[in-house]
Short mmCIF file of C-alpha atoms in Angstrom, two decimals:
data_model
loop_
_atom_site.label_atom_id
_atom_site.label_comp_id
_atom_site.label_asym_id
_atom_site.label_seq_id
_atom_site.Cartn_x
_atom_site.Cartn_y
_atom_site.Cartn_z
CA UNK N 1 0.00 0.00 0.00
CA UNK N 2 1.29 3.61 -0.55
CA UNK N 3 1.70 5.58 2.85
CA UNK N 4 3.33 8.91 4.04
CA UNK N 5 6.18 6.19 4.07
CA UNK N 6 5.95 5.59 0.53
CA UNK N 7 4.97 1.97 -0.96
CA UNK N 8 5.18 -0.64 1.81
CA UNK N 9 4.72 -4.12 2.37
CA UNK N 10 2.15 -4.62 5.05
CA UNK N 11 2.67 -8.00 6.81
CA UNK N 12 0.21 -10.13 9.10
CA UNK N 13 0.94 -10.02 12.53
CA UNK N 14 2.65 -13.62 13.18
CA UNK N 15 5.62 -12.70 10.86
CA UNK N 16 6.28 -9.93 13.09
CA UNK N 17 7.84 -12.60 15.68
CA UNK N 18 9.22 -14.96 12.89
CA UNK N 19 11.07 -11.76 11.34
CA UNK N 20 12.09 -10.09 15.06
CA UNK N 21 16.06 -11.04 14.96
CA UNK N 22 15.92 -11.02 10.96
CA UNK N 23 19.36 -9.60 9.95
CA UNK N 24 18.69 -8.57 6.49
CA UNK N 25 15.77 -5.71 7.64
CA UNK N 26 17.50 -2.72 8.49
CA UNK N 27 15.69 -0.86 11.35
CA UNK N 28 17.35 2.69 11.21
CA UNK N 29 17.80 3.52 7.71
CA UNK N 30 13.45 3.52 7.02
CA UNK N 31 13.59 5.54 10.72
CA UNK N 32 16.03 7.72 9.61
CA UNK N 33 14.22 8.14 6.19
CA UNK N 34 10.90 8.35 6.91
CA UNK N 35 11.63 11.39 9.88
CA UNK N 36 13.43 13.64 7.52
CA UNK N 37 16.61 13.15 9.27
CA UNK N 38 18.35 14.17 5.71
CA UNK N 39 16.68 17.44 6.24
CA UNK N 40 18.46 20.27 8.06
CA UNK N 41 16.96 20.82 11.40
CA UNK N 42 15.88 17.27 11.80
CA UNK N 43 19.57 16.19 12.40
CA UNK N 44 18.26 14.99 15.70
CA UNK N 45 15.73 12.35 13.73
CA UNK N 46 19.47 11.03 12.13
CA UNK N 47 18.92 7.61 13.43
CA UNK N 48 22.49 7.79 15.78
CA UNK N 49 23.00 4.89 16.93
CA UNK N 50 24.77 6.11 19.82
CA UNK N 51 21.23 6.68 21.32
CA UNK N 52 20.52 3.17 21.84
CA UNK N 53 24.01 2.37 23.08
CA UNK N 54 23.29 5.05 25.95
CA UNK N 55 20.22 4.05 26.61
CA UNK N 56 20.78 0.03 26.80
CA UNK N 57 24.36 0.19 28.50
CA UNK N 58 23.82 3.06 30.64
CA UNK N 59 19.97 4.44 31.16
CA UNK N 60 18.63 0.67 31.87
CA UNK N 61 21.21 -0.49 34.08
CA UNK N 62 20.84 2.89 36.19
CA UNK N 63 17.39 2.50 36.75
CA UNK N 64 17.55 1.38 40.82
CA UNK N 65 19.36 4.74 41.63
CA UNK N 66 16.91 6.69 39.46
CA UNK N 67 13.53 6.15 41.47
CA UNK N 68 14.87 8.73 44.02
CA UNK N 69 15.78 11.69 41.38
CA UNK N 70 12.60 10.88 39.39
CA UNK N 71 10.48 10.96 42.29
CA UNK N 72 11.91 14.11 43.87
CA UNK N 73 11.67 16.08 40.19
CA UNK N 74 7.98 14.65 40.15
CA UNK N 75 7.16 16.52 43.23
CA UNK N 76 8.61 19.57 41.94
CA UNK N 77 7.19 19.73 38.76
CA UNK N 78 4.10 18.41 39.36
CA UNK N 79 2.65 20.83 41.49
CA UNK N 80 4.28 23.84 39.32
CA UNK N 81 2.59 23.06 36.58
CA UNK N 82 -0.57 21.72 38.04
CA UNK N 83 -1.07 23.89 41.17
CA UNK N 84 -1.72 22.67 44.93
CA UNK N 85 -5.54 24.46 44.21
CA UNK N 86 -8.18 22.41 45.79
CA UNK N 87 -10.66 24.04 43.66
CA UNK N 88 -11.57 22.52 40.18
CA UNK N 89 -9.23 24.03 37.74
CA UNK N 90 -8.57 23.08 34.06
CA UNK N 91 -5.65 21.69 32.41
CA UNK N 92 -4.90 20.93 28.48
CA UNK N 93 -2.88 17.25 28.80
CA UNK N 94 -0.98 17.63 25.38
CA UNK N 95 0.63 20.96 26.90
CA UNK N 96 0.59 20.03 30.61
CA UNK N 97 1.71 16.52 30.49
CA UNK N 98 4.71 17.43 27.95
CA UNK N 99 6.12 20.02 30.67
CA UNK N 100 6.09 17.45 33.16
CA UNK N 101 7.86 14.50 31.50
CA UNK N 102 10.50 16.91 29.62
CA UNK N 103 11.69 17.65 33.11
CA UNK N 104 11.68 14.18 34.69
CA UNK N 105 13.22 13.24 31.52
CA UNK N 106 15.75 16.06 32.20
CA UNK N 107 16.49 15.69 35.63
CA UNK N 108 17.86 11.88 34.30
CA UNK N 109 20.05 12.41 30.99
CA UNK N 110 21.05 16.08 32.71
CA UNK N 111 21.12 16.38 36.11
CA UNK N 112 19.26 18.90 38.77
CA UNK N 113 21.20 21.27 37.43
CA UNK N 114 20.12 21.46 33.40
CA UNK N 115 16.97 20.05 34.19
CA UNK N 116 15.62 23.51 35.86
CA UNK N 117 17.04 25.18 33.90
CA UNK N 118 14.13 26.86 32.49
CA UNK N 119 15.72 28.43 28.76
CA UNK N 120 16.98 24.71 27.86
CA UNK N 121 13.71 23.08 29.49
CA UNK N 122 11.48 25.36 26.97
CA UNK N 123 13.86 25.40 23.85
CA UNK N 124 13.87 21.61 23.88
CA UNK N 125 10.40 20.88 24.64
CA UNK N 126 9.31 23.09 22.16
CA UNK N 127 11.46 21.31 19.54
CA UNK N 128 10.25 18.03 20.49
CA UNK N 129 6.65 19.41 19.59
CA UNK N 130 6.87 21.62 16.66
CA UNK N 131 9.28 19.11 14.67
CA UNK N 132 6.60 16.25 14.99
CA UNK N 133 4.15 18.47 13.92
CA UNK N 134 6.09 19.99 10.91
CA UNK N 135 7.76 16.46 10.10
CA UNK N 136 3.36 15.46 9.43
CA UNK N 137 3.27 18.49 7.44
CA UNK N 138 6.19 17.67 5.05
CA UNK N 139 4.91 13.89 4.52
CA UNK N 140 1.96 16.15 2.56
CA UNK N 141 4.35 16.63 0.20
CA UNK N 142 5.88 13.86 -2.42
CA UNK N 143 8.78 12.31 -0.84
CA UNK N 144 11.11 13.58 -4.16
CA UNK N 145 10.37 17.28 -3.83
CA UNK N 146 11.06 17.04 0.31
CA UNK N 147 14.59 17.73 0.12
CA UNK N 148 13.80 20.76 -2.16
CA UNK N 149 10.53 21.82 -0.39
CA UNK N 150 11.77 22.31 3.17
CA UNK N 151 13.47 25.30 2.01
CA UNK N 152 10.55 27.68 1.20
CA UNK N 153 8.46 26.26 4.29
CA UNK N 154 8.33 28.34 7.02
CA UNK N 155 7.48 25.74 9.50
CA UNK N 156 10.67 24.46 8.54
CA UNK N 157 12.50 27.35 9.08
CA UNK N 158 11.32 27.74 12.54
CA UNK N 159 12.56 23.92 13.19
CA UNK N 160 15.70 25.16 12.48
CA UNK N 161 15.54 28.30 14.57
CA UNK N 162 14.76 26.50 17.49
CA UNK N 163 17.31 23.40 17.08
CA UNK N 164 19.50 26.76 16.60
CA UNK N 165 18.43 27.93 20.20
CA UNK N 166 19.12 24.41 21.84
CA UNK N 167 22.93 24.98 20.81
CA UNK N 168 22.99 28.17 21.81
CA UNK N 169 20.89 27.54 25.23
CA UNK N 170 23.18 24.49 26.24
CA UNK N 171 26.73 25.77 25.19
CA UNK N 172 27.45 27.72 28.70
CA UNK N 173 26.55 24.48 30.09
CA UNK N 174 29.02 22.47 28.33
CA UNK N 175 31.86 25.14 28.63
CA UNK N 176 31.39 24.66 32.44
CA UNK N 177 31.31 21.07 32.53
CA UNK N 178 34.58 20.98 30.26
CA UNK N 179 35.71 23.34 32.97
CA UNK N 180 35.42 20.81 35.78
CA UNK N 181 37.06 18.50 33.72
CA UNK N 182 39.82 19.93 32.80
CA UNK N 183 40.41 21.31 36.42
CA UNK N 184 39.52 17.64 37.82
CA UNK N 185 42.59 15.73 35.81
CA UNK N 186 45.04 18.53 36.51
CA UNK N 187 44.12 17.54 40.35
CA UNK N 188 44.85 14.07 39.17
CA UNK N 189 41.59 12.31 39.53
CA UNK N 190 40.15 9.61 37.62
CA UNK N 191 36.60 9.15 39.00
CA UNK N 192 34.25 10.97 36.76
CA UNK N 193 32.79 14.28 37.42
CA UNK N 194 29.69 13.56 35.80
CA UNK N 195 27.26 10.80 35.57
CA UNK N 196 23.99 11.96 33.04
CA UNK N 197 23.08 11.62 29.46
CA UNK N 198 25.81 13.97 28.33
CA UNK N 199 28.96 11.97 29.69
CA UNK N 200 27.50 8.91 28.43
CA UNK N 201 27.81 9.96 24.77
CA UNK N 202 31.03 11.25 25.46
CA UNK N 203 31.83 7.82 26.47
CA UNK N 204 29.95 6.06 23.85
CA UNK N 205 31.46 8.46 20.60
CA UNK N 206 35.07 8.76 20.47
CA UNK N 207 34.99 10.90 17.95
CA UNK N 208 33.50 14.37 17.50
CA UNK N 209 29.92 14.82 18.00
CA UNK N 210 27.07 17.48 18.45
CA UNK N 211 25.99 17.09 22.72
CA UNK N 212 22.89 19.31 21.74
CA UNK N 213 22.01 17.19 19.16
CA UNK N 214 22.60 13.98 21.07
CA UNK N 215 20.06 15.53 23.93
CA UNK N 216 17.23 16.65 21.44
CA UNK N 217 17.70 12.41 20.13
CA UNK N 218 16.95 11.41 23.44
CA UNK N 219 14.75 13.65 24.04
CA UNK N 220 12.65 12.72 20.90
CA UNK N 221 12.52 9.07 21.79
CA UNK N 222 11.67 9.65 25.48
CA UNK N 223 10.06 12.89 26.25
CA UNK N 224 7.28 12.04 22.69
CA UNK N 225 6.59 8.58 23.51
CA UNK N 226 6.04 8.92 27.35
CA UNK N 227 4.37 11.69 27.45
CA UNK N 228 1.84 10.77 24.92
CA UNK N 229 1.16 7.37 26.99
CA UNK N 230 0.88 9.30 30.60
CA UNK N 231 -1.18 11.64 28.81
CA UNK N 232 -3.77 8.84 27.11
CA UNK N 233 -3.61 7.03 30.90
CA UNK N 234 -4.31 10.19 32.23
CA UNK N 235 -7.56 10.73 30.11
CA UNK N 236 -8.63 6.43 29.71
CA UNK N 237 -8.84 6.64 33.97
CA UNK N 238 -10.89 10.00 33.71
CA UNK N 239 -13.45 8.16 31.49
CA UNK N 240 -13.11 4.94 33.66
CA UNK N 241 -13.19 6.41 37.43
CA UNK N 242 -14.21 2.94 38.78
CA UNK N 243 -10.57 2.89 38.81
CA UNK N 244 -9.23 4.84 40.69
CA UNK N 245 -9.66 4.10 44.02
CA UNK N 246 -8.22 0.35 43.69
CA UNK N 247 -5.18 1.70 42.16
CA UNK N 248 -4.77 4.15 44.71
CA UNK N 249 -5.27 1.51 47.42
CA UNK N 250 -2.51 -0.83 45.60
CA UNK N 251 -0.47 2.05 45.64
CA UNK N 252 -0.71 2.61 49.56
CA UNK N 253 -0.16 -1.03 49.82
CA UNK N 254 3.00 -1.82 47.97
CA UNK N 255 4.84 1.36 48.56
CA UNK N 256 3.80 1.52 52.66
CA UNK N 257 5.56 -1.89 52.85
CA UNK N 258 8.17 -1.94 49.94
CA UNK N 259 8.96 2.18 49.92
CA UNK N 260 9.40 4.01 46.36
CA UNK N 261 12.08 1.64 45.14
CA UNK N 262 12.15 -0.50 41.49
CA UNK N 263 11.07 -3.84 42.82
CA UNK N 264 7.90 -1.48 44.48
CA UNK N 265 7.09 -0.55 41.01
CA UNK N 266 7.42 -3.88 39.60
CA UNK N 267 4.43 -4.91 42.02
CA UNK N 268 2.28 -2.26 41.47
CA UNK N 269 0.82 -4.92 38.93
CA UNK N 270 -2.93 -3.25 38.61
CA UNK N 271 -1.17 0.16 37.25
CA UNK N 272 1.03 -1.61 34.64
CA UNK N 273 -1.89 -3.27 33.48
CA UNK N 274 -3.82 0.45 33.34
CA UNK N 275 -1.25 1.86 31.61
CA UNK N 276 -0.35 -1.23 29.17
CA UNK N 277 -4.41 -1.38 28.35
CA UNK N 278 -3.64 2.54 27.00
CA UNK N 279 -1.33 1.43 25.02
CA UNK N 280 -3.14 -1.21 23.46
CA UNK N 281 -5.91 1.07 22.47
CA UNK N 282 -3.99 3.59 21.63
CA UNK N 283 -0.16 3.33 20.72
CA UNK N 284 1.51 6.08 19.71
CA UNK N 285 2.28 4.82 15.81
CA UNK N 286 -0.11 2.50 13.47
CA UNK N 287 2.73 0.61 13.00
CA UNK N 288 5.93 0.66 15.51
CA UNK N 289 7.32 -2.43 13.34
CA UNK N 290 9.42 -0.85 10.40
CA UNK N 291 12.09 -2.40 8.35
CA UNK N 292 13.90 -1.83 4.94
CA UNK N 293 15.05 -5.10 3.54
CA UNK N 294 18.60 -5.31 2.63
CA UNK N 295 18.20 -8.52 0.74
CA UNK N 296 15.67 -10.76 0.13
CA UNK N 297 14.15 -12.39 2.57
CA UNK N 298 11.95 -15.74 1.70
CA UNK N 299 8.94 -15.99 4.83
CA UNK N 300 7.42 -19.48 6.03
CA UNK N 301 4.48 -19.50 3.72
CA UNK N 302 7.11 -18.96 0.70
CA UNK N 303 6.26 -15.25 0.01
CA UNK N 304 9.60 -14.05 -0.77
CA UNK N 305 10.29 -9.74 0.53
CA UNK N 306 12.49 -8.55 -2.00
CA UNK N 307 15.48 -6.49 -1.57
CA UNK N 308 14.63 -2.63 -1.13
CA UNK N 309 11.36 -2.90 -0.08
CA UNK N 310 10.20 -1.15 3.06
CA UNK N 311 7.57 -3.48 5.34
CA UNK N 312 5.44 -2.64 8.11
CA UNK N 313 3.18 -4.60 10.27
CA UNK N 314 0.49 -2.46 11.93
CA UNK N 315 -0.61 -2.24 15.35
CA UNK N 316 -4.20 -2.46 14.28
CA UNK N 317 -4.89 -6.01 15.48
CA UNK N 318 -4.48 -4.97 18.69
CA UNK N 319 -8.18 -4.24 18.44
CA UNK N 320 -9.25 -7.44 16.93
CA UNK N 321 -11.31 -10.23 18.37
CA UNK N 322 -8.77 -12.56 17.52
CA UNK N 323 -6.45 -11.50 19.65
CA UNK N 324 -8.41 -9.93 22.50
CA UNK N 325 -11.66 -10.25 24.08
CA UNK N 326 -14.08 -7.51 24.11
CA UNK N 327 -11.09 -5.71 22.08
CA UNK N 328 -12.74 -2.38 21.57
CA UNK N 329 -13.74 -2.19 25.58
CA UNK N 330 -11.31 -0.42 27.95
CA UNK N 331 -10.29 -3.05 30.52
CA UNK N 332 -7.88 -1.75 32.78
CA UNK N 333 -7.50 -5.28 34.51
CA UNK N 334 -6.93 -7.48 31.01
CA UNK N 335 -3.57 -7.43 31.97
CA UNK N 336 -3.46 -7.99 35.44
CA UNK N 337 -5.81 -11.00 35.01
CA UNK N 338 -3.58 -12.14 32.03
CA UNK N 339 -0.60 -12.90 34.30
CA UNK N 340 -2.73 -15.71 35.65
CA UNK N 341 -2.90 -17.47 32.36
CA UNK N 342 -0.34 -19.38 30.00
CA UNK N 343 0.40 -15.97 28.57
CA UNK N 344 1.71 -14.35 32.16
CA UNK N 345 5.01 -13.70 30.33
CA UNK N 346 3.27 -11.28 27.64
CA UNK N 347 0.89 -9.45 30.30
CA UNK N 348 3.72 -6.96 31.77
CA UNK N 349 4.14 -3.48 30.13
CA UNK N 350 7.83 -3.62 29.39
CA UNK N 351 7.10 -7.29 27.55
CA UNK N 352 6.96 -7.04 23.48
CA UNK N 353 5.03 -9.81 21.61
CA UNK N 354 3.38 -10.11 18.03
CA UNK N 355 -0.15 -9.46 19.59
CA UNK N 356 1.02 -6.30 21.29
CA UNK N 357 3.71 -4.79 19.23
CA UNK N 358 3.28 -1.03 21.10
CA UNK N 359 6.73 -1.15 21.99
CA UNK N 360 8.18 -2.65 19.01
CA UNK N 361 9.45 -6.45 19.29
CA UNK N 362 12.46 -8.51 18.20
CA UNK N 363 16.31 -7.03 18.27
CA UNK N 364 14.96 -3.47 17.53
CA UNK N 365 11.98 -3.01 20.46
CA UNK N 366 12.31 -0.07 22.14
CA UNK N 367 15.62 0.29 24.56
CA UNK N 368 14.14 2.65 26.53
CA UNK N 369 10.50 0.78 27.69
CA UNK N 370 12.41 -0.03 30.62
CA UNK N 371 12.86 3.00 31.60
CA UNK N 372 9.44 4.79 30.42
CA UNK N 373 7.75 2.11 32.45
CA UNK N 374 9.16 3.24 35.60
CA UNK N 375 9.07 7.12 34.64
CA UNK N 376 5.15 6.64 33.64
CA UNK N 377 4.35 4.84 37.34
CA UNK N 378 6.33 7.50 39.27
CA UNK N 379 4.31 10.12 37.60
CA UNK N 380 1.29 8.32 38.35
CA UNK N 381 1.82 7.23 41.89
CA UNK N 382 2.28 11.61 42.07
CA UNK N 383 -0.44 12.45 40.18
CA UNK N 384 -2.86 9.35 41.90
CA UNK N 385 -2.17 10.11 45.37
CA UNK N 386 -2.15 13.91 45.02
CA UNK N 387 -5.29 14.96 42.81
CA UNK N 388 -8.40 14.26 41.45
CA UNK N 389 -9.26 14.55 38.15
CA UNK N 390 -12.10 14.21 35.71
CA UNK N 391 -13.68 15.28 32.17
CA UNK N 392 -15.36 18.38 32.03
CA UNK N 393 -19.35 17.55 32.20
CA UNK N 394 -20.77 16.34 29.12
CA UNK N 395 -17.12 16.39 27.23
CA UNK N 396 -15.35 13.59 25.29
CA UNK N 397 -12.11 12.69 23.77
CA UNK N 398 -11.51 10.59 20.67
CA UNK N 399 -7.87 9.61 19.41
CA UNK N 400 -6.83 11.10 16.29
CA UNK N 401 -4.94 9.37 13.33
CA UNK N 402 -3.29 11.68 11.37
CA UNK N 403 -1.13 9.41 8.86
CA UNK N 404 0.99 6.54 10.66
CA UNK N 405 0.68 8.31 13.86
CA UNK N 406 -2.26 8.16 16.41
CA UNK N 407 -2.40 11.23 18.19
CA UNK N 408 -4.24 11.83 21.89
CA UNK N 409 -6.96 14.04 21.50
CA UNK N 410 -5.76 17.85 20.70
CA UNK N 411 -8.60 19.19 22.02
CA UNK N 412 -8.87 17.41 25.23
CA UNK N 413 -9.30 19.07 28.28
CA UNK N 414 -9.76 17.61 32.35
CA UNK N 415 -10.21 18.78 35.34
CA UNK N 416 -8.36 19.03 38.25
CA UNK N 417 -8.11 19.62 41.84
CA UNK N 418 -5.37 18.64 45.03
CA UNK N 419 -6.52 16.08 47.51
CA UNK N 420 -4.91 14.68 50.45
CA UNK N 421 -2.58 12.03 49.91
CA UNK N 422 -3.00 8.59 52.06
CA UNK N 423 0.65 7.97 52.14
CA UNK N 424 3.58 10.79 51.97
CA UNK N 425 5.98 9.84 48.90
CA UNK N 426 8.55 12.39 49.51
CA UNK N 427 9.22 10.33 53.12
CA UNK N 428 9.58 7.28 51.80
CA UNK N 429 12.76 5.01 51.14
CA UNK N 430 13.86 4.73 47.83
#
């Protein structure tokens, strides 16, 4: 079929599991493609492969002394942007939820430091939104006239700008942390000064690189994604409010007795299942399964994908009858009850599979699931134990595909108000 991807090859869902470790499909070249990363401005969309290096040997296996630091920025954040008002207030999720992830996501790959720092906190969540929104604009346009195109567009030009101000907002940063450095080995120590995002790609490419560009990468992958499913959670539990108060009592629960540590959020097994069941009816792509074969590539039943084609599997039978129950119902305990079954291994969030693709599956699924599963629960412990929240009276929200992406509702809108929290977070161990 022809797509804002061009012609592709869409494939049933069981060859997404035969074809997950395939060698000859090349994952980054289609991403790289298909995101404009040839385009300047979207150097950040350049499929680096850096990114997943940092985020597999160093993000993942920091994830026990990142509950703390996540947690703390959470409290922070969370009532800046949403208010300690105990009066019903309104909030719009697509802007509010984006603040609120770009600075947990901040306070990981930067430190407490960059994270508040409000220029580079605005400049890069503001890039992270207006180059998805301009990248849907350009796929209006044939793919051959793109790299011609984006010069006369003046969406494009303000991609630019702003990847422009992200330099410019982060360089004092850098020219202090070289500082310390410097001053650090002329003392004669070898520990490292720093341990964030930034000195990981230092690590990771030995030679020259762009540290502003490396941040908007991870940015892209992290701060998009995660908000978009805290943001979808946010609105499913507002039009399912039968759930909250079981979640909230799990939370009380597992934290009183475990404290605000990784194994705790592990067992909080009624939220993953919440927030895996948003997924499911909504992921954030059509298709999160993308591949360019290299050379041909003959499948079980004998069709044979030849070399340079692009295929996709879609995410679409995620709502079929054949693979779920009720598929077009909200169930915010599928999951949990799941785990109970033959299929326990397939019911967490972090686990990929052929029926439930959200997060990719095979050598290429998402690196960083890991830790947007963890980021997402913090959040929502926060956001669960502190406030309230609803849809405004006689208000709806509907999902929005707009090409290969499926969008949360633009136009949605909740409200909100502070409530007492059962249990204190910011006193517990983590």
């Amino acid at each position: 079929m022809y797509s804002e991807w061009d012609e592709v090859v869409v494939l049933p869902p069981q060859f997404i599991h035969e074809l997950r470790s395939e060698p000859a499909l090349d994952f980054l070249e289609p991403a790289t493609d298909d995101s404009h990363g040839y385009i300047p401005g979207f150097e950040p969309f350049n499929g680096n492969p850096a990114v997943s290096k940092v985020v597999t040997k160093y993000l993942t296996k920091a994830l026990t002394k990142l509950t703390k630091p996540l947690s703390d920025e959470a409290t922070l954040v969370i009532r800046q942007v949403l208010t300690d008002s105990a009066d019903w207030h309104q909030i719009v999720p697509q802007k509010d939820i984006i603040r609120i992830v770009s600075r947990l996501s901040s306070r990981v790959f930067m430190g407490e430091e960059l994270c508040r720092d409000e220029e580079w906190v605005r400049v890069s969540g503001d890039y992270t939104a207006v180059a998805f929104s301009v990248a849907n604009e350009l796929n209006q346009w044939p793919r051959r006239v793109r790299p011609v195109v984006h010069w006369f567009l003046p969406s494009c030009w303000r991609v630019r700008g702003i990847l422009a101000e992200c330099h410019k907002s982060l360089k004092p940063h850098l020219e202090q942390r070289n500082a310390r450095k410097m001053a650090a080995v002329a003392r004669g120590e070898t520990k490292a000064v720093f341990d964030d995002s930034i000195e990981w790609f230092d690590q990771e490419c030995k030679t020259k690189h762009d540290p502003a560009t490396d941040q908007i990468s991870l940015s892209l992958v992290a701060i998009h994604t995660t908000s978009d499913l805290l943001q979808q959670t946010m609105l499913d539990l507002a039009s399912h409010p039968e759930l909250f108060q079981p979640l909230r009592e799990e939370l009380v629960r597992v934290l009183s007795a475990e404290g605000l540590k990784k194994t705790a959020l592990y067992n909080l097994k009624l939220m993953d299942s919440v927030i895996k069941e948003s997924q499911r009816m909504k992921p954030v792509l059509l298709s999160t399964w993308r591949r360019l074969v290299k050379k041909d590539v003959e499948l079980s039943n004998g069709f044979v994908l030849r070399r340079g084609q692009k295929v996709i599997a879609t995410n679409t039978h995620m709502w079929d009858a054949e693979f779920y129950e009720d598929p077009l119902t909200y169930d915010g305990y599928r999951f949990l009850n799941m785990r109970s079954t033959d299929e326990e291994k397939h019911a967490h969030l972090v686990s990929t599979s052929a029926k439930h693709p959200a997060f990719g599956h095979g050598a290429h699924a998402c690196p960083g699931r890991f830790f947007a599963a963890n980021e997402v629960k913090i959040a929502l412990a926060h956001l669960l134990l502190k406030y309230e929240w609803k849809l405004p009276e006689g208000s709806s929200f509907k999902p929005v595909p707009y090409g290969m992406s499926f969008l949360p509702d633009p136009t949605a809108t909740l409200l909100i108000r502070r409530r007492k929290e059962e249990l204190d977070l910011e006193s517990l161990d983590c």
